[in-house]
Short mmCIF file of C-alpha atoms and ligand atoms in Angstrom, two decimals:
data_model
loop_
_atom_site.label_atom_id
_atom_site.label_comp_id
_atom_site.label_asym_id
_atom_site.label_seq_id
_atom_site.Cartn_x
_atom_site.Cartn_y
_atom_site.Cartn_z
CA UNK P 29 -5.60 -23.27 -28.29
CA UNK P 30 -3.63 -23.99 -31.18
CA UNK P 31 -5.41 -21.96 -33.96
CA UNK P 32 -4.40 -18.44 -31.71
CA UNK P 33 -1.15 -19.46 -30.67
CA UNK P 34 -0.39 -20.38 -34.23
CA UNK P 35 -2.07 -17.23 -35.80
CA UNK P 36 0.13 -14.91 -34.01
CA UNK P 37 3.22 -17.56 -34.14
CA UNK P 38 2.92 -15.93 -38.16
CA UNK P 39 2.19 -12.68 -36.67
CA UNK P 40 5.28 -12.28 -34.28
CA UNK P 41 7.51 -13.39 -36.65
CA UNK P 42 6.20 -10.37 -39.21
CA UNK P 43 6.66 -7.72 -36.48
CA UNK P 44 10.10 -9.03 -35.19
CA UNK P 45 11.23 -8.69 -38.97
CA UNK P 46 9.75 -5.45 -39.28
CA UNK P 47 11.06 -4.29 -36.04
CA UNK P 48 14.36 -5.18 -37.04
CA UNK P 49 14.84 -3.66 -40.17
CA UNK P 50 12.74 -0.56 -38.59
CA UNK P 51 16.01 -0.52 -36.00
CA UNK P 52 18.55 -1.10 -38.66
CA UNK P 53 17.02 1.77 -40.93
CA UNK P 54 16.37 4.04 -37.77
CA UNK P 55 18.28 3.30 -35.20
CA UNK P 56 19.29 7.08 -34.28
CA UNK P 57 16.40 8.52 -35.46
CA UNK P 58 14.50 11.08 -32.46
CA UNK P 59 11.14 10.03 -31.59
CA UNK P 60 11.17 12.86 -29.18
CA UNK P 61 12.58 15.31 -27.24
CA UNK P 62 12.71 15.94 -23.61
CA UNK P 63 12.23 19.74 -21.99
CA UNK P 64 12.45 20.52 -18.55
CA UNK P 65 8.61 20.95 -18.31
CA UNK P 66 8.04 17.53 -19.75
CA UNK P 67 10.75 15.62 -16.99
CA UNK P 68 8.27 18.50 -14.23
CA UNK P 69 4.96 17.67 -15.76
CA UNK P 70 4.59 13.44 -15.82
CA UNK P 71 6.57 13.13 -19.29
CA UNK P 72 3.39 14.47 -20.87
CA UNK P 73 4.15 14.19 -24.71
CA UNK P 74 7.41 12.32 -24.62
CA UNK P 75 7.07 9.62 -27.46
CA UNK P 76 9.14 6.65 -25.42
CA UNK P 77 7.43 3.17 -25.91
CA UNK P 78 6.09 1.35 -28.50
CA UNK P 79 2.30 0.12 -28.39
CA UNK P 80 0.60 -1.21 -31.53
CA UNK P 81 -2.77 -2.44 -29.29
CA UNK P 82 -4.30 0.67 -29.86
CA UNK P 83 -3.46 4.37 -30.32
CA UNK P 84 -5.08 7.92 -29.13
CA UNK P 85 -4.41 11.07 -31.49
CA UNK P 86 -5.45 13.81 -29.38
CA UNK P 87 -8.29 15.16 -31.98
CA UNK P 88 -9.48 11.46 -32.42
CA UNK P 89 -9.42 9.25 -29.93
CA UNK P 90 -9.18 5.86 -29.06
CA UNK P 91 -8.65 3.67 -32.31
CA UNK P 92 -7.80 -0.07 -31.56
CA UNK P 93 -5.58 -1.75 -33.95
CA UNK P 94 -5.99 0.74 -36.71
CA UNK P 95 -10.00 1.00 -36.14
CA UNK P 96 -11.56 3.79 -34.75
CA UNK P 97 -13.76 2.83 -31.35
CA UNK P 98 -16.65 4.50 -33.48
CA UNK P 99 -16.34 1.35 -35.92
CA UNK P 100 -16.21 -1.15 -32.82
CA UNK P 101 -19.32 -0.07 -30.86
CA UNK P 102 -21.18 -3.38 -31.80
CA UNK P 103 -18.86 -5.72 -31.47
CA UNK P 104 -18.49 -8.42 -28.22
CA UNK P 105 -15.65 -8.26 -25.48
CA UNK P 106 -14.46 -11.55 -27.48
CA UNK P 107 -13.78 -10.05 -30.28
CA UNK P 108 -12.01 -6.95 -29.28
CA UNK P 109 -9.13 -8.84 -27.14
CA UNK P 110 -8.97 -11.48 -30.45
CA UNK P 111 -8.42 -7.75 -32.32
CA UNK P 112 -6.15 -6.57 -29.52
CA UNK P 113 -3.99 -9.72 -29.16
CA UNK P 114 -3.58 -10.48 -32.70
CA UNK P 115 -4.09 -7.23 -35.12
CA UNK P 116 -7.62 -8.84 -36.77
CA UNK P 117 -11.13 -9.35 -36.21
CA UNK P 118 -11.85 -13.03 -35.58
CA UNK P 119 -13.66 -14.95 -38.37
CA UNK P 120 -17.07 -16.80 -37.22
CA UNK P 121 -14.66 -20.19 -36.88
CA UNK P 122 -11.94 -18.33 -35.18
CA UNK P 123 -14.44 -16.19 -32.46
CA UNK P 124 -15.84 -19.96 -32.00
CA UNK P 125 -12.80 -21.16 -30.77
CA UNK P 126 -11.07 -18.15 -29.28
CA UNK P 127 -14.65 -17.94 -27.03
CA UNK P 128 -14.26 -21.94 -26.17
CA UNK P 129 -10.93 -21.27 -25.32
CA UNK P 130 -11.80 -18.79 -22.69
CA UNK P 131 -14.94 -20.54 -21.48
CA UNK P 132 -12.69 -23.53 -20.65
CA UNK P 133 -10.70 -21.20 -18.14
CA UNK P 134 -13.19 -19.82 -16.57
CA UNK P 135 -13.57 -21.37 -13.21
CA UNK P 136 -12.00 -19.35 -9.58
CA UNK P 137 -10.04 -21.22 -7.41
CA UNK P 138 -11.38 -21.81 -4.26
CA UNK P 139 -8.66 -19.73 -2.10
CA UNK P 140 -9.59 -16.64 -4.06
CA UNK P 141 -12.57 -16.56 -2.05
CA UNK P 142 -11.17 -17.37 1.13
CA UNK P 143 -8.57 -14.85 1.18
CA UNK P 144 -11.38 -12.25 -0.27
CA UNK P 145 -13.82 -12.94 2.29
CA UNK P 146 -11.00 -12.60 5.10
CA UNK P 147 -10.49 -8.80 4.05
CA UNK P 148 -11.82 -6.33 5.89
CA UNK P 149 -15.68 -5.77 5.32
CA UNK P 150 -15.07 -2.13 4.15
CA UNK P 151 -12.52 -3.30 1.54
CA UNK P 152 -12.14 -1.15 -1.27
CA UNK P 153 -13.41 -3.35 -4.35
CA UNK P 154 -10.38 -2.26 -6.19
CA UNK P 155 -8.04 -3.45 -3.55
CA UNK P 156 -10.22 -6.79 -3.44
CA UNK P 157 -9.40 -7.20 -7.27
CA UNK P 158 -5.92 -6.63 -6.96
CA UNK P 159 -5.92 -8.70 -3.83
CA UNK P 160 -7.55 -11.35 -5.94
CA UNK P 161 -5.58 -11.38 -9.18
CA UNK P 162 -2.54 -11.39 -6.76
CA UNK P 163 -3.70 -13.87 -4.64
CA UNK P 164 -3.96 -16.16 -7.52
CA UNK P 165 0.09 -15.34 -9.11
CA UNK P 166 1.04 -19.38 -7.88
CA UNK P 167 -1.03 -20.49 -10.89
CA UNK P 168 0.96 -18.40 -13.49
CA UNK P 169 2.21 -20.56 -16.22
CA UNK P 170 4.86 -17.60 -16.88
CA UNK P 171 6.48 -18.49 -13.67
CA UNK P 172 6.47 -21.48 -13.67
CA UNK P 173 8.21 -22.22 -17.09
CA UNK P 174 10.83 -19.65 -16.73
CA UNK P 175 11.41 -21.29 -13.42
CA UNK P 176 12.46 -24.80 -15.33
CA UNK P 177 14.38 -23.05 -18.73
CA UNK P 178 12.45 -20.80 -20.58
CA UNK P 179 13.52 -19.22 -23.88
CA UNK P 180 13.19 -15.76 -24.68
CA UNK P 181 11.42 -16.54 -28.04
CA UNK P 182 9.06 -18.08 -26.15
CA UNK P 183 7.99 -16.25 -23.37
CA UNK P 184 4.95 -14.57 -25.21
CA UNK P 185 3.15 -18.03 -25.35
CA UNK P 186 3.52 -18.74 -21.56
CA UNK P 187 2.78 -14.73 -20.96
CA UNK P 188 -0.33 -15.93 -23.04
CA UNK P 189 -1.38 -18.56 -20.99
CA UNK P 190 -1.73 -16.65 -18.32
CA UNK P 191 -3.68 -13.20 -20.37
CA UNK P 192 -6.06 -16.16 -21.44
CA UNK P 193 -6.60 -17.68 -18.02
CA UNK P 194 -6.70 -14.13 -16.30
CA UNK P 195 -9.55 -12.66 -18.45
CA UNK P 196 -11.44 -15.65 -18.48
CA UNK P 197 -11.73 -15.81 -15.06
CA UNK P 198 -12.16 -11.91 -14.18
CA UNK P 199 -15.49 -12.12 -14.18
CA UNK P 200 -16.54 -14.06 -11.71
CA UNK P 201 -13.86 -12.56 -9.65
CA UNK P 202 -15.18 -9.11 -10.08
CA UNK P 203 -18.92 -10.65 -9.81
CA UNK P 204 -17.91 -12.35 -6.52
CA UNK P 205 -16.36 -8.58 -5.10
CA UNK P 206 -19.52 -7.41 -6.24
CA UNK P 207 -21.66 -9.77 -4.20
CA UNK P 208 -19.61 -10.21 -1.44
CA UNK P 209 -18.38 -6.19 -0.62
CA UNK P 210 -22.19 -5.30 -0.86
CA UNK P 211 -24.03 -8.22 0.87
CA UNK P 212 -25.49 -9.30 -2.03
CA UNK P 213 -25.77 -13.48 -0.85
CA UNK P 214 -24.00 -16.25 -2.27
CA UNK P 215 -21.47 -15.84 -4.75
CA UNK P 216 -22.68 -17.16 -7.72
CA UNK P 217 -21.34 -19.45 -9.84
CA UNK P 218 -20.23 -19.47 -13.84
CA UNK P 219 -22.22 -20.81 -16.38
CA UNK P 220 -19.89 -23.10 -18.40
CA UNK P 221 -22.14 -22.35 -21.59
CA UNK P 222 -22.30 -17.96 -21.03
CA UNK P 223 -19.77 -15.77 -22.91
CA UNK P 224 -18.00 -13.28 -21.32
CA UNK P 225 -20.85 -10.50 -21.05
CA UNK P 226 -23.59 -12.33 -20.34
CA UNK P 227 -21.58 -14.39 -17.76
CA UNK P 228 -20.87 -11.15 -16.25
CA UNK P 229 -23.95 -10.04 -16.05
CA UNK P 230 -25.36 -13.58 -14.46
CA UNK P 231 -22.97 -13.60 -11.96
CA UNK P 232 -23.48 -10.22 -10.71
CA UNK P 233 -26.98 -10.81 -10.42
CA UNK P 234 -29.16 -8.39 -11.12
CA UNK P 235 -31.08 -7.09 -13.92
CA UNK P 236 -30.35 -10.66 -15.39
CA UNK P 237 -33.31 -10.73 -17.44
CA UNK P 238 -32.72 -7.18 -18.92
CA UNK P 239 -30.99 -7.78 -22.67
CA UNK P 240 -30.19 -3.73 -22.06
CA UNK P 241 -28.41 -4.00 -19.58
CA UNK P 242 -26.38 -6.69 -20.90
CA UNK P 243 -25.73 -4.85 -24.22
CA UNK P 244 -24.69 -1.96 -21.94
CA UNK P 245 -22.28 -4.17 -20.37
CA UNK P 246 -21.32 -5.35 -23.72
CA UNK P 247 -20.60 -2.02 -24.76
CA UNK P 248 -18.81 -0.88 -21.21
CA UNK P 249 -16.65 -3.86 -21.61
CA UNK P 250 -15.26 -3.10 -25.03
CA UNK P 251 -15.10 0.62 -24.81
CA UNK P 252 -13.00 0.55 -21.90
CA UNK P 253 -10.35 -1.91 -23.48
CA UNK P 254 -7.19 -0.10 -24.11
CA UNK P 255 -6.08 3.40 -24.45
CA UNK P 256 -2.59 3.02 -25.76
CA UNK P 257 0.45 2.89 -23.66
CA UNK P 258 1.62 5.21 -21.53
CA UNK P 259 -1.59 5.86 -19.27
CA UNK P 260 -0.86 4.63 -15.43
CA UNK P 261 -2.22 1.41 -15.57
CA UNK P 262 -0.75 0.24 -18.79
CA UNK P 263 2.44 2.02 -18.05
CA UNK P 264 2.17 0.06 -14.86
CA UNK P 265 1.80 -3.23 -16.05
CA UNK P 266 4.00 -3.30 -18.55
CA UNK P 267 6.60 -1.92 -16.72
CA UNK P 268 6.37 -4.48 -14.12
CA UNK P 269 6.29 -7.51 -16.42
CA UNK P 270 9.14 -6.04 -18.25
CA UNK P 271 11.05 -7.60 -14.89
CA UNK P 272 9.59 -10.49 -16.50
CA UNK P 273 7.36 -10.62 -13.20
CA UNK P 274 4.14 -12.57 -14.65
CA UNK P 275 0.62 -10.94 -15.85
CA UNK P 276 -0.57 -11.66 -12.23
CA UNK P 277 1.73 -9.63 -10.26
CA UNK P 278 1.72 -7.16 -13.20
CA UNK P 279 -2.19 -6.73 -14.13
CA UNK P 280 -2.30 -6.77 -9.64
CA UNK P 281 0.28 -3.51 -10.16
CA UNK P 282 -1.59 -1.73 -12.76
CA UNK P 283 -4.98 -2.24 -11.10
CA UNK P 284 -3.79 -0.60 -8.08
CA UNK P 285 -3.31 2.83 -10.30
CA UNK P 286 -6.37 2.27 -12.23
CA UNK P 287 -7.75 2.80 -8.90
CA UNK P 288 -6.61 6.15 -8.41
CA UNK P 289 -9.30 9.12 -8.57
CA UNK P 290 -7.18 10.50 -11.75
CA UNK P 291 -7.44 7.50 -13.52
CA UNK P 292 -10.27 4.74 -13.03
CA UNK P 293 -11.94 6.04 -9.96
CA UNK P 294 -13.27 9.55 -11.94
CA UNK P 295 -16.23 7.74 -12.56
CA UNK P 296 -16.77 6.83 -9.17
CA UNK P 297 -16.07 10.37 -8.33
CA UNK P 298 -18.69 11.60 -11.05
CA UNK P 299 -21.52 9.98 -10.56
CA UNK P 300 -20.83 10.52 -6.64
CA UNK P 301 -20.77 14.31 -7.52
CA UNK P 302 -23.76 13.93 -9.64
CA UNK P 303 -25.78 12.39 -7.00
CA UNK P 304 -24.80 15.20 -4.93
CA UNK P 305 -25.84 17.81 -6.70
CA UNK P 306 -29.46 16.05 -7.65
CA UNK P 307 -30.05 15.80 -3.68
CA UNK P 308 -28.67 19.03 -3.25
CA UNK P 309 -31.20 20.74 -5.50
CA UNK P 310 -34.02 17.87 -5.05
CA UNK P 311 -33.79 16.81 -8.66
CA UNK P 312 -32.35 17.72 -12.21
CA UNK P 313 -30.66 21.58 -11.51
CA UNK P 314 -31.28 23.79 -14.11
CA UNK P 315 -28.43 24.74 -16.52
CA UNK P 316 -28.06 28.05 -14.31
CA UNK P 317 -27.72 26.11 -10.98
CA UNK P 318 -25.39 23.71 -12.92
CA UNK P 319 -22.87 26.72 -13.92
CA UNK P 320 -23.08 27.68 -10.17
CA UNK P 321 -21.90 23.74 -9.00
CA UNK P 322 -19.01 23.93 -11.40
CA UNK P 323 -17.39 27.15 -10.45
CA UNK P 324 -18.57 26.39 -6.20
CA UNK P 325 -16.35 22.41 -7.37
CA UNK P 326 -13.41 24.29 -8.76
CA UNK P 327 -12.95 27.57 -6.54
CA UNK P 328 -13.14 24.60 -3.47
CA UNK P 329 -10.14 23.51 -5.39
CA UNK P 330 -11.35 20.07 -6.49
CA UNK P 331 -11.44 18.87 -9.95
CA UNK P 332 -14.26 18.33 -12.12
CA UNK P 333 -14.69 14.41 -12.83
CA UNK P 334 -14.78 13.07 -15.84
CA UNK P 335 -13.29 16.00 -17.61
CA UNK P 336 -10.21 16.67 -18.70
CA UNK P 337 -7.54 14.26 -20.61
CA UNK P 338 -3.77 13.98 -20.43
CA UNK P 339 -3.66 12.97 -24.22
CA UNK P 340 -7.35 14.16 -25.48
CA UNK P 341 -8.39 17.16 -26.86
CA UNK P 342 -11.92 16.29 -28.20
CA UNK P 343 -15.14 14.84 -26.54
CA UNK P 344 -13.90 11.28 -25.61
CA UNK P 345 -15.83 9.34 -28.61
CA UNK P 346 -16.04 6.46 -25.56
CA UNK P 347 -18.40 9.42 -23.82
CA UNK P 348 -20.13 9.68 -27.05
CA UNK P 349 -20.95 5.70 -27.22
CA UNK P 350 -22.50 5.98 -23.97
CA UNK P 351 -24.39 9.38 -24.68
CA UNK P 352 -26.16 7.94 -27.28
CA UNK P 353 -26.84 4.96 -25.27
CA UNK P 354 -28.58 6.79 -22.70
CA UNK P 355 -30.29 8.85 -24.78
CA UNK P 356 -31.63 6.06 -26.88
CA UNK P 357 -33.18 3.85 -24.01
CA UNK P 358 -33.47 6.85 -20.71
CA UNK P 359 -33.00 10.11 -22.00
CA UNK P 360 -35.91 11.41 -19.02
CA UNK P 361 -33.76 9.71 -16.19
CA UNK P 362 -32.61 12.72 -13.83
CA UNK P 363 -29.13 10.86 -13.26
CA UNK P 364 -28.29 10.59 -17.39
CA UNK P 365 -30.56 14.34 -17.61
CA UNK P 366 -27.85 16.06 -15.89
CA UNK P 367 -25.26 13.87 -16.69
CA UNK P 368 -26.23 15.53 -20.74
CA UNK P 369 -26.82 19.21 -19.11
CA UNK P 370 -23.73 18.68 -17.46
CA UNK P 371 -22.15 17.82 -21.05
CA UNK P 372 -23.62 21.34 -22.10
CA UNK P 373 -22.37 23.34 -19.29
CA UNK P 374 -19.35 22.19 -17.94
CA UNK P 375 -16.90 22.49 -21.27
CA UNK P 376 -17.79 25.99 -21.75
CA UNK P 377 -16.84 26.59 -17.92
CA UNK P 378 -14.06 25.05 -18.12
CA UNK P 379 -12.95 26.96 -21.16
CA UNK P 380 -12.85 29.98 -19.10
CA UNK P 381 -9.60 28.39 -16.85
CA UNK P 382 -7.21 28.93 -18.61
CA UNK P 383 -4.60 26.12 -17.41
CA UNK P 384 -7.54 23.28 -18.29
CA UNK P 385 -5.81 22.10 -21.67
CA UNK P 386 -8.90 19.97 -22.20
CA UNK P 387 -12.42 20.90 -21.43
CA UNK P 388 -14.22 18.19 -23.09
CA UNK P 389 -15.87 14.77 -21.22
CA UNK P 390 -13.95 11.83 -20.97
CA UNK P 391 -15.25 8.35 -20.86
CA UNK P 392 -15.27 8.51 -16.52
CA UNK P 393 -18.29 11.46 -17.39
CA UNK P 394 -21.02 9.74 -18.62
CA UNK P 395 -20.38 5.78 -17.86
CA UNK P 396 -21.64 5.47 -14.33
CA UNK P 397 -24.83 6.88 -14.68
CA UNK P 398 -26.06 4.52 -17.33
CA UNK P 399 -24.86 1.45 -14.79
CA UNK P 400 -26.87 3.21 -11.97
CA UNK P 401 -30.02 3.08 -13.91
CA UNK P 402 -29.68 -0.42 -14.49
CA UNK P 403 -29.63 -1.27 -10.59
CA UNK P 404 -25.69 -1.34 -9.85
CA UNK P 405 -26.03 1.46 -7.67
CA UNK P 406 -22.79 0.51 -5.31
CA UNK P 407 -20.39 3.42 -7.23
CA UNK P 408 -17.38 2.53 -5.67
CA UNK P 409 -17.74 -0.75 -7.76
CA UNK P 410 -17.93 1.05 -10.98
CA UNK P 411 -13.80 1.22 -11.06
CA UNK P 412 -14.08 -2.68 -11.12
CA UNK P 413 -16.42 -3.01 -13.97
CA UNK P 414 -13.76 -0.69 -15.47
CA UNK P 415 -10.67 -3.14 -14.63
CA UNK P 416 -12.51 -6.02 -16.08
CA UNK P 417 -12.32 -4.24 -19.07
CA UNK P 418 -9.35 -2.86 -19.22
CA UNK P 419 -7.94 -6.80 -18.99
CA UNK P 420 -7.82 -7.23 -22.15
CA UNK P 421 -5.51 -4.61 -23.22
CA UNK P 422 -2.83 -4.84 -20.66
CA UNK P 423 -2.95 -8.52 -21.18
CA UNK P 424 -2.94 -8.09 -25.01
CA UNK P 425 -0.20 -5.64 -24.60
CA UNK P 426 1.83 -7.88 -22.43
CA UNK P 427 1.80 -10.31 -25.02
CA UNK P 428 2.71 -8.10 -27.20
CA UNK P 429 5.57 -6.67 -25.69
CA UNK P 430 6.91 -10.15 -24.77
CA UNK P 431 6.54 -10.97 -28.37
CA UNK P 432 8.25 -8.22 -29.59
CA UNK P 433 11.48 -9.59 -27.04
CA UNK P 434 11.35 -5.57 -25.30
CA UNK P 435 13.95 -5.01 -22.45
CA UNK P 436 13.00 -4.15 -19.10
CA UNK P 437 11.81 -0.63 -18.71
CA UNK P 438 14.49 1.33 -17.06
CA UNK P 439 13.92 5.14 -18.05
CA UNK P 440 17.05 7.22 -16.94
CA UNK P 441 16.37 10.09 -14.13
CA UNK P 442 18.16 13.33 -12.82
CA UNK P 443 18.44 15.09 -9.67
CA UNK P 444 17.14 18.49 -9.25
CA UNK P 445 20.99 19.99 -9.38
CA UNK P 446 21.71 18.22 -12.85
CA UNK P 447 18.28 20.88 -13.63
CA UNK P 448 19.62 23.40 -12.10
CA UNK P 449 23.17 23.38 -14.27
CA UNK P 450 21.77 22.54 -17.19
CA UNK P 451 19.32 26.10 -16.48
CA UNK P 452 22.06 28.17 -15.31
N1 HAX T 5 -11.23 20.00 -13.31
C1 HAX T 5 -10.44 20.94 -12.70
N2 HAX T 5 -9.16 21.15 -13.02
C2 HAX T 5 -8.66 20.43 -14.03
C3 HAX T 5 -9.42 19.48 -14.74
C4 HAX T 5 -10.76 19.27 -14.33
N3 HAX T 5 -11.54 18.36 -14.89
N4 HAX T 5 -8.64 18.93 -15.70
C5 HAX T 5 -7.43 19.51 -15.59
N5 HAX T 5 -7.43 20.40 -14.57
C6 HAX T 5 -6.32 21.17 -14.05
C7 HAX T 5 -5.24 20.21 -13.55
O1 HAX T 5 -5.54 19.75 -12.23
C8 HAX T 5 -4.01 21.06 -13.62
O2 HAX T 5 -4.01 21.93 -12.50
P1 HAX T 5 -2.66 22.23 -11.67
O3 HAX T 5 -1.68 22.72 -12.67
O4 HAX T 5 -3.08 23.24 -10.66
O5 HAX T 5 -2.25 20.92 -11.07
C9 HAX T 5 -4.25 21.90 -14.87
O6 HAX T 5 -5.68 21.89 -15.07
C10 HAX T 5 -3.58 21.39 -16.11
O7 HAX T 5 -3.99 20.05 -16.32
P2 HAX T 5 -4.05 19.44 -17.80
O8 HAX T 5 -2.69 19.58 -18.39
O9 HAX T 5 -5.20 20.00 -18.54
O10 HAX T 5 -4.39 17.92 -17.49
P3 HAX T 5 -3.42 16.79 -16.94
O11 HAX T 5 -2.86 16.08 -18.10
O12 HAX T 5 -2.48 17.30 -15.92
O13 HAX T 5 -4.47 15.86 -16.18
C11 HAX T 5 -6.44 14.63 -15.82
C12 HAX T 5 -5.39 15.07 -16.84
C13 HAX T 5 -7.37 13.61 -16.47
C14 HAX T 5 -5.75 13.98 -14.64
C15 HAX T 5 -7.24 15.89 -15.39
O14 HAX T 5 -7.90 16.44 -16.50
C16 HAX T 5 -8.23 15.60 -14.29
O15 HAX T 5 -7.85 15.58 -13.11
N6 HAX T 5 -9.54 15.35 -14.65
C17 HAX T 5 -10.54 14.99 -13.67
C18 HAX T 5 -10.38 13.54 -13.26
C19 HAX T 5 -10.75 12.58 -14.38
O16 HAX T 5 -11.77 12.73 -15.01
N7 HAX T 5 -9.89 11.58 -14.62
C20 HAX T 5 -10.16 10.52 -15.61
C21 HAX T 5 -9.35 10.66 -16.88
C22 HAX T 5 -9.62 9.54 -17.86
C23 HAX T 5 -9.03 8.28 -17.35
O17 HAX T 5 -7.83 8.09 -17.25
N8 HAX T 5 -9.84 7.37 -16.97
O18 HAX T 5 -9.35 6.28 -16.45
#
């Protein structure tokens, strides 16, 4: 434990010095400005918070501590919240003990599955996440130290305590919904020796045998990481543990609007619409029929899942990752066929509305296809897979932001006659 905690011990104190001389020099400096449409429209734009995890330039996309997703593709789940917490790729020593570390953790107390298996049978698996990460907020080492004197200075390292014990354990949790929600038999137990994938993978249960399906997962897990700040679920969670309430109640919070059919749940959402419409027309539709689904999806008034972005105005390169995975090991499958027809159609469609500001795939597109082929065919689980990602970068970010001694979050609001002055 010591080798992180003393890594980003030099770390923190760099940023806090840069951060304060970045103050000093530019303390009134704008960052942004804020119209009317922006305080209307879900502060689209508005450059507020500070998140050095990872960034998203519109024409780029994700790029993870200064390294663009593209560069990341083969790397483990390990490594990318070692990246994510600390600013560097591990070395071989450092992965070894950063992957010990979490290993150690990795065991679910006993309650979790108590209080999961008491929850109604039709359960949402996102609500049995949050339920579970919630569930578990008496363990929180945040909590309990600030409880008996802690100082500012320090609260990162307890905050950290609890990111390291949270993602080790998320696994099995989400392996356990899995089983559990979908009558899969026991729960099954970690393997003390596994990493974090191939845990995963064992836990759930099925396709254990198939390394492609476990370097799927290995890719799914790290290309669904982080995506800067100000999405819901980070926004979320770090707004929440800006109260100085711990990861657990926090990373509970931000889970809850992960779950949300405009965030994480698209590609539940898409692959449920894509298994409509290869019933519908007994198979892979032609491009023609295809053109026909979009327009019958939006004149109906629904959206299209998986495309779109608030921040993205280019093919989401995490869509690209898995693209190229499917087309590499099942590009005949008539899920992942019309999933890429889709991907030829739907932009070009979409083009044509004229409010759409972008027509391109994100990552919700694409990703729940390639788990369907492998045998996890339960969709409403896919948002879960998802979460166990996305972990590690609202734990990392917590950390950060600890780190970095931030405030609470307390943005100021106005009524709608303070609008209507300032417009008249
Ligand atoms: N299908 C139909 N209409 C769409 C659309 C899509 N895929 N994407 C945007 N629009 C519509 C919006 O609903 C909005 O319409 P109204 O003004 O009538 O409300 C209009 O176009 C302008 O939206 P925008 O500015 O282009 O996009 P927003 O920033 O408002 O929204 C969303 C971004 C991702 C929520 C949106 O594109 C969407 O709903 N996409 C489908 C759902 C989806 O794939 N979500 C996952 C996003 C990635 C993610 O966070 N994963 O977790």
């Amino acid at each position: 434990m010591t080798d992180i905690v003393e890594k980003l011990s030099k770390k923190i104190d760099e940023w806090r010095r840069e951060a304060k001389v970045l103050l000093e020099k530019g303390h009134d400096k704008i960052l942004s400005e804020v119209t009317v449409a922006q305080a209307y429209g879900g502060m689209r734009g508005i450059r507020t918070l500070i998140c050095d995890t990872s960034r998203v330039p519109q024409d780029e996309g994700l790029i993870i501590r200064g390294m663009h997703l593209n560069k990341l593709v083969d790397k483990t789940p390990e490594e990318i919240y070692f990246l994510l917490l600390t600013g560097d790729l591990p070395t071989d020593e450092e992965l070894n003990q950063f992957s010990l570390e979490l290993k150690k953790r990795k065991n679910v107390p006993n309650y979790v599955w108590d209080v999961l298996k008491a929850m109604p049978k039709d359960s949402h698996p996102m609500a049995m996440l949050g339920t579970a990460i919630l569930v578990m907020q008496k363990e929180s080492v945040f909590a309990e130290k600030y409880d008996s004197g802690l100082k500012k200075e320090d609260y990162w390292k307890a905050t950290l305590e609890d990111a390291l014990n949270i993602v080790a354990k998320i696994p099995a949790i989400a392996a356990g919904i899995y089983r559990l929600r979908f009558n899969k038999g026991e729960i099954i137990l970690p393997d003390p020796e596994m990493d974090w994938t191939g845990d995963y993978v064992h836990m759930l249960g099925i396709n254990t045998k198939s390394e492609d399906f476990k370097d799927l997962m290995r890719l799914y897990l790290v290309a669904h990481c982080d995506h800067e700040g100000g999405n819901v679920s980070a926004l979320t969670t770090q707004t929440i543990n800006s109260a100085l309430s711990d990861l657990y109640y926090s990373l509970s919070g931000g889970f809850n609007g992960l779950a949300g059919p405009l965030h994480g749940l698209a590609n539940q959402e898409s692959l449920k619409w894509i298994l409509e419409i290869i019933e519908k027309f007994g198979g892979t539709p032609t491009n023609e029929q295809l053109k026909d689904i979009v327009w019958e999806t939006l004149n109906s008034g629904k959206v299209i899942p998986g495309y779109g972005h608030a921040v993205l105005r280019v093919t989401d390169p995490r869509f690209d990752a898995f693209l190229s995975f499917g087309k590499k090991h099942f590009p005949n499958d008539p899920v992942f066929l019309t999933v890429s027809r889709l991907f030829d159609i739907v932009p070009v469609e979409l083009k044509k509305v004229e409010k759409i500001k972008n027509p391109w795939p994100n990552v919700d597109a694409a990703s729940g296809s390639l788990l369907y082929y492998y045998g996890l065919k339960e969709f409403s689980y896919y948002t879960v897979v998802f979460a166990v990602s996305r972990s590690l970068g609202l734990a990392a970010q917590a950390v950060v932001n600890r780190a970095m001694l931030f405030p609470i979050i307390r943005p100021k609001s106005v009524t709608t006659r303070f609008v209507k002055d300032l417009v008249s």
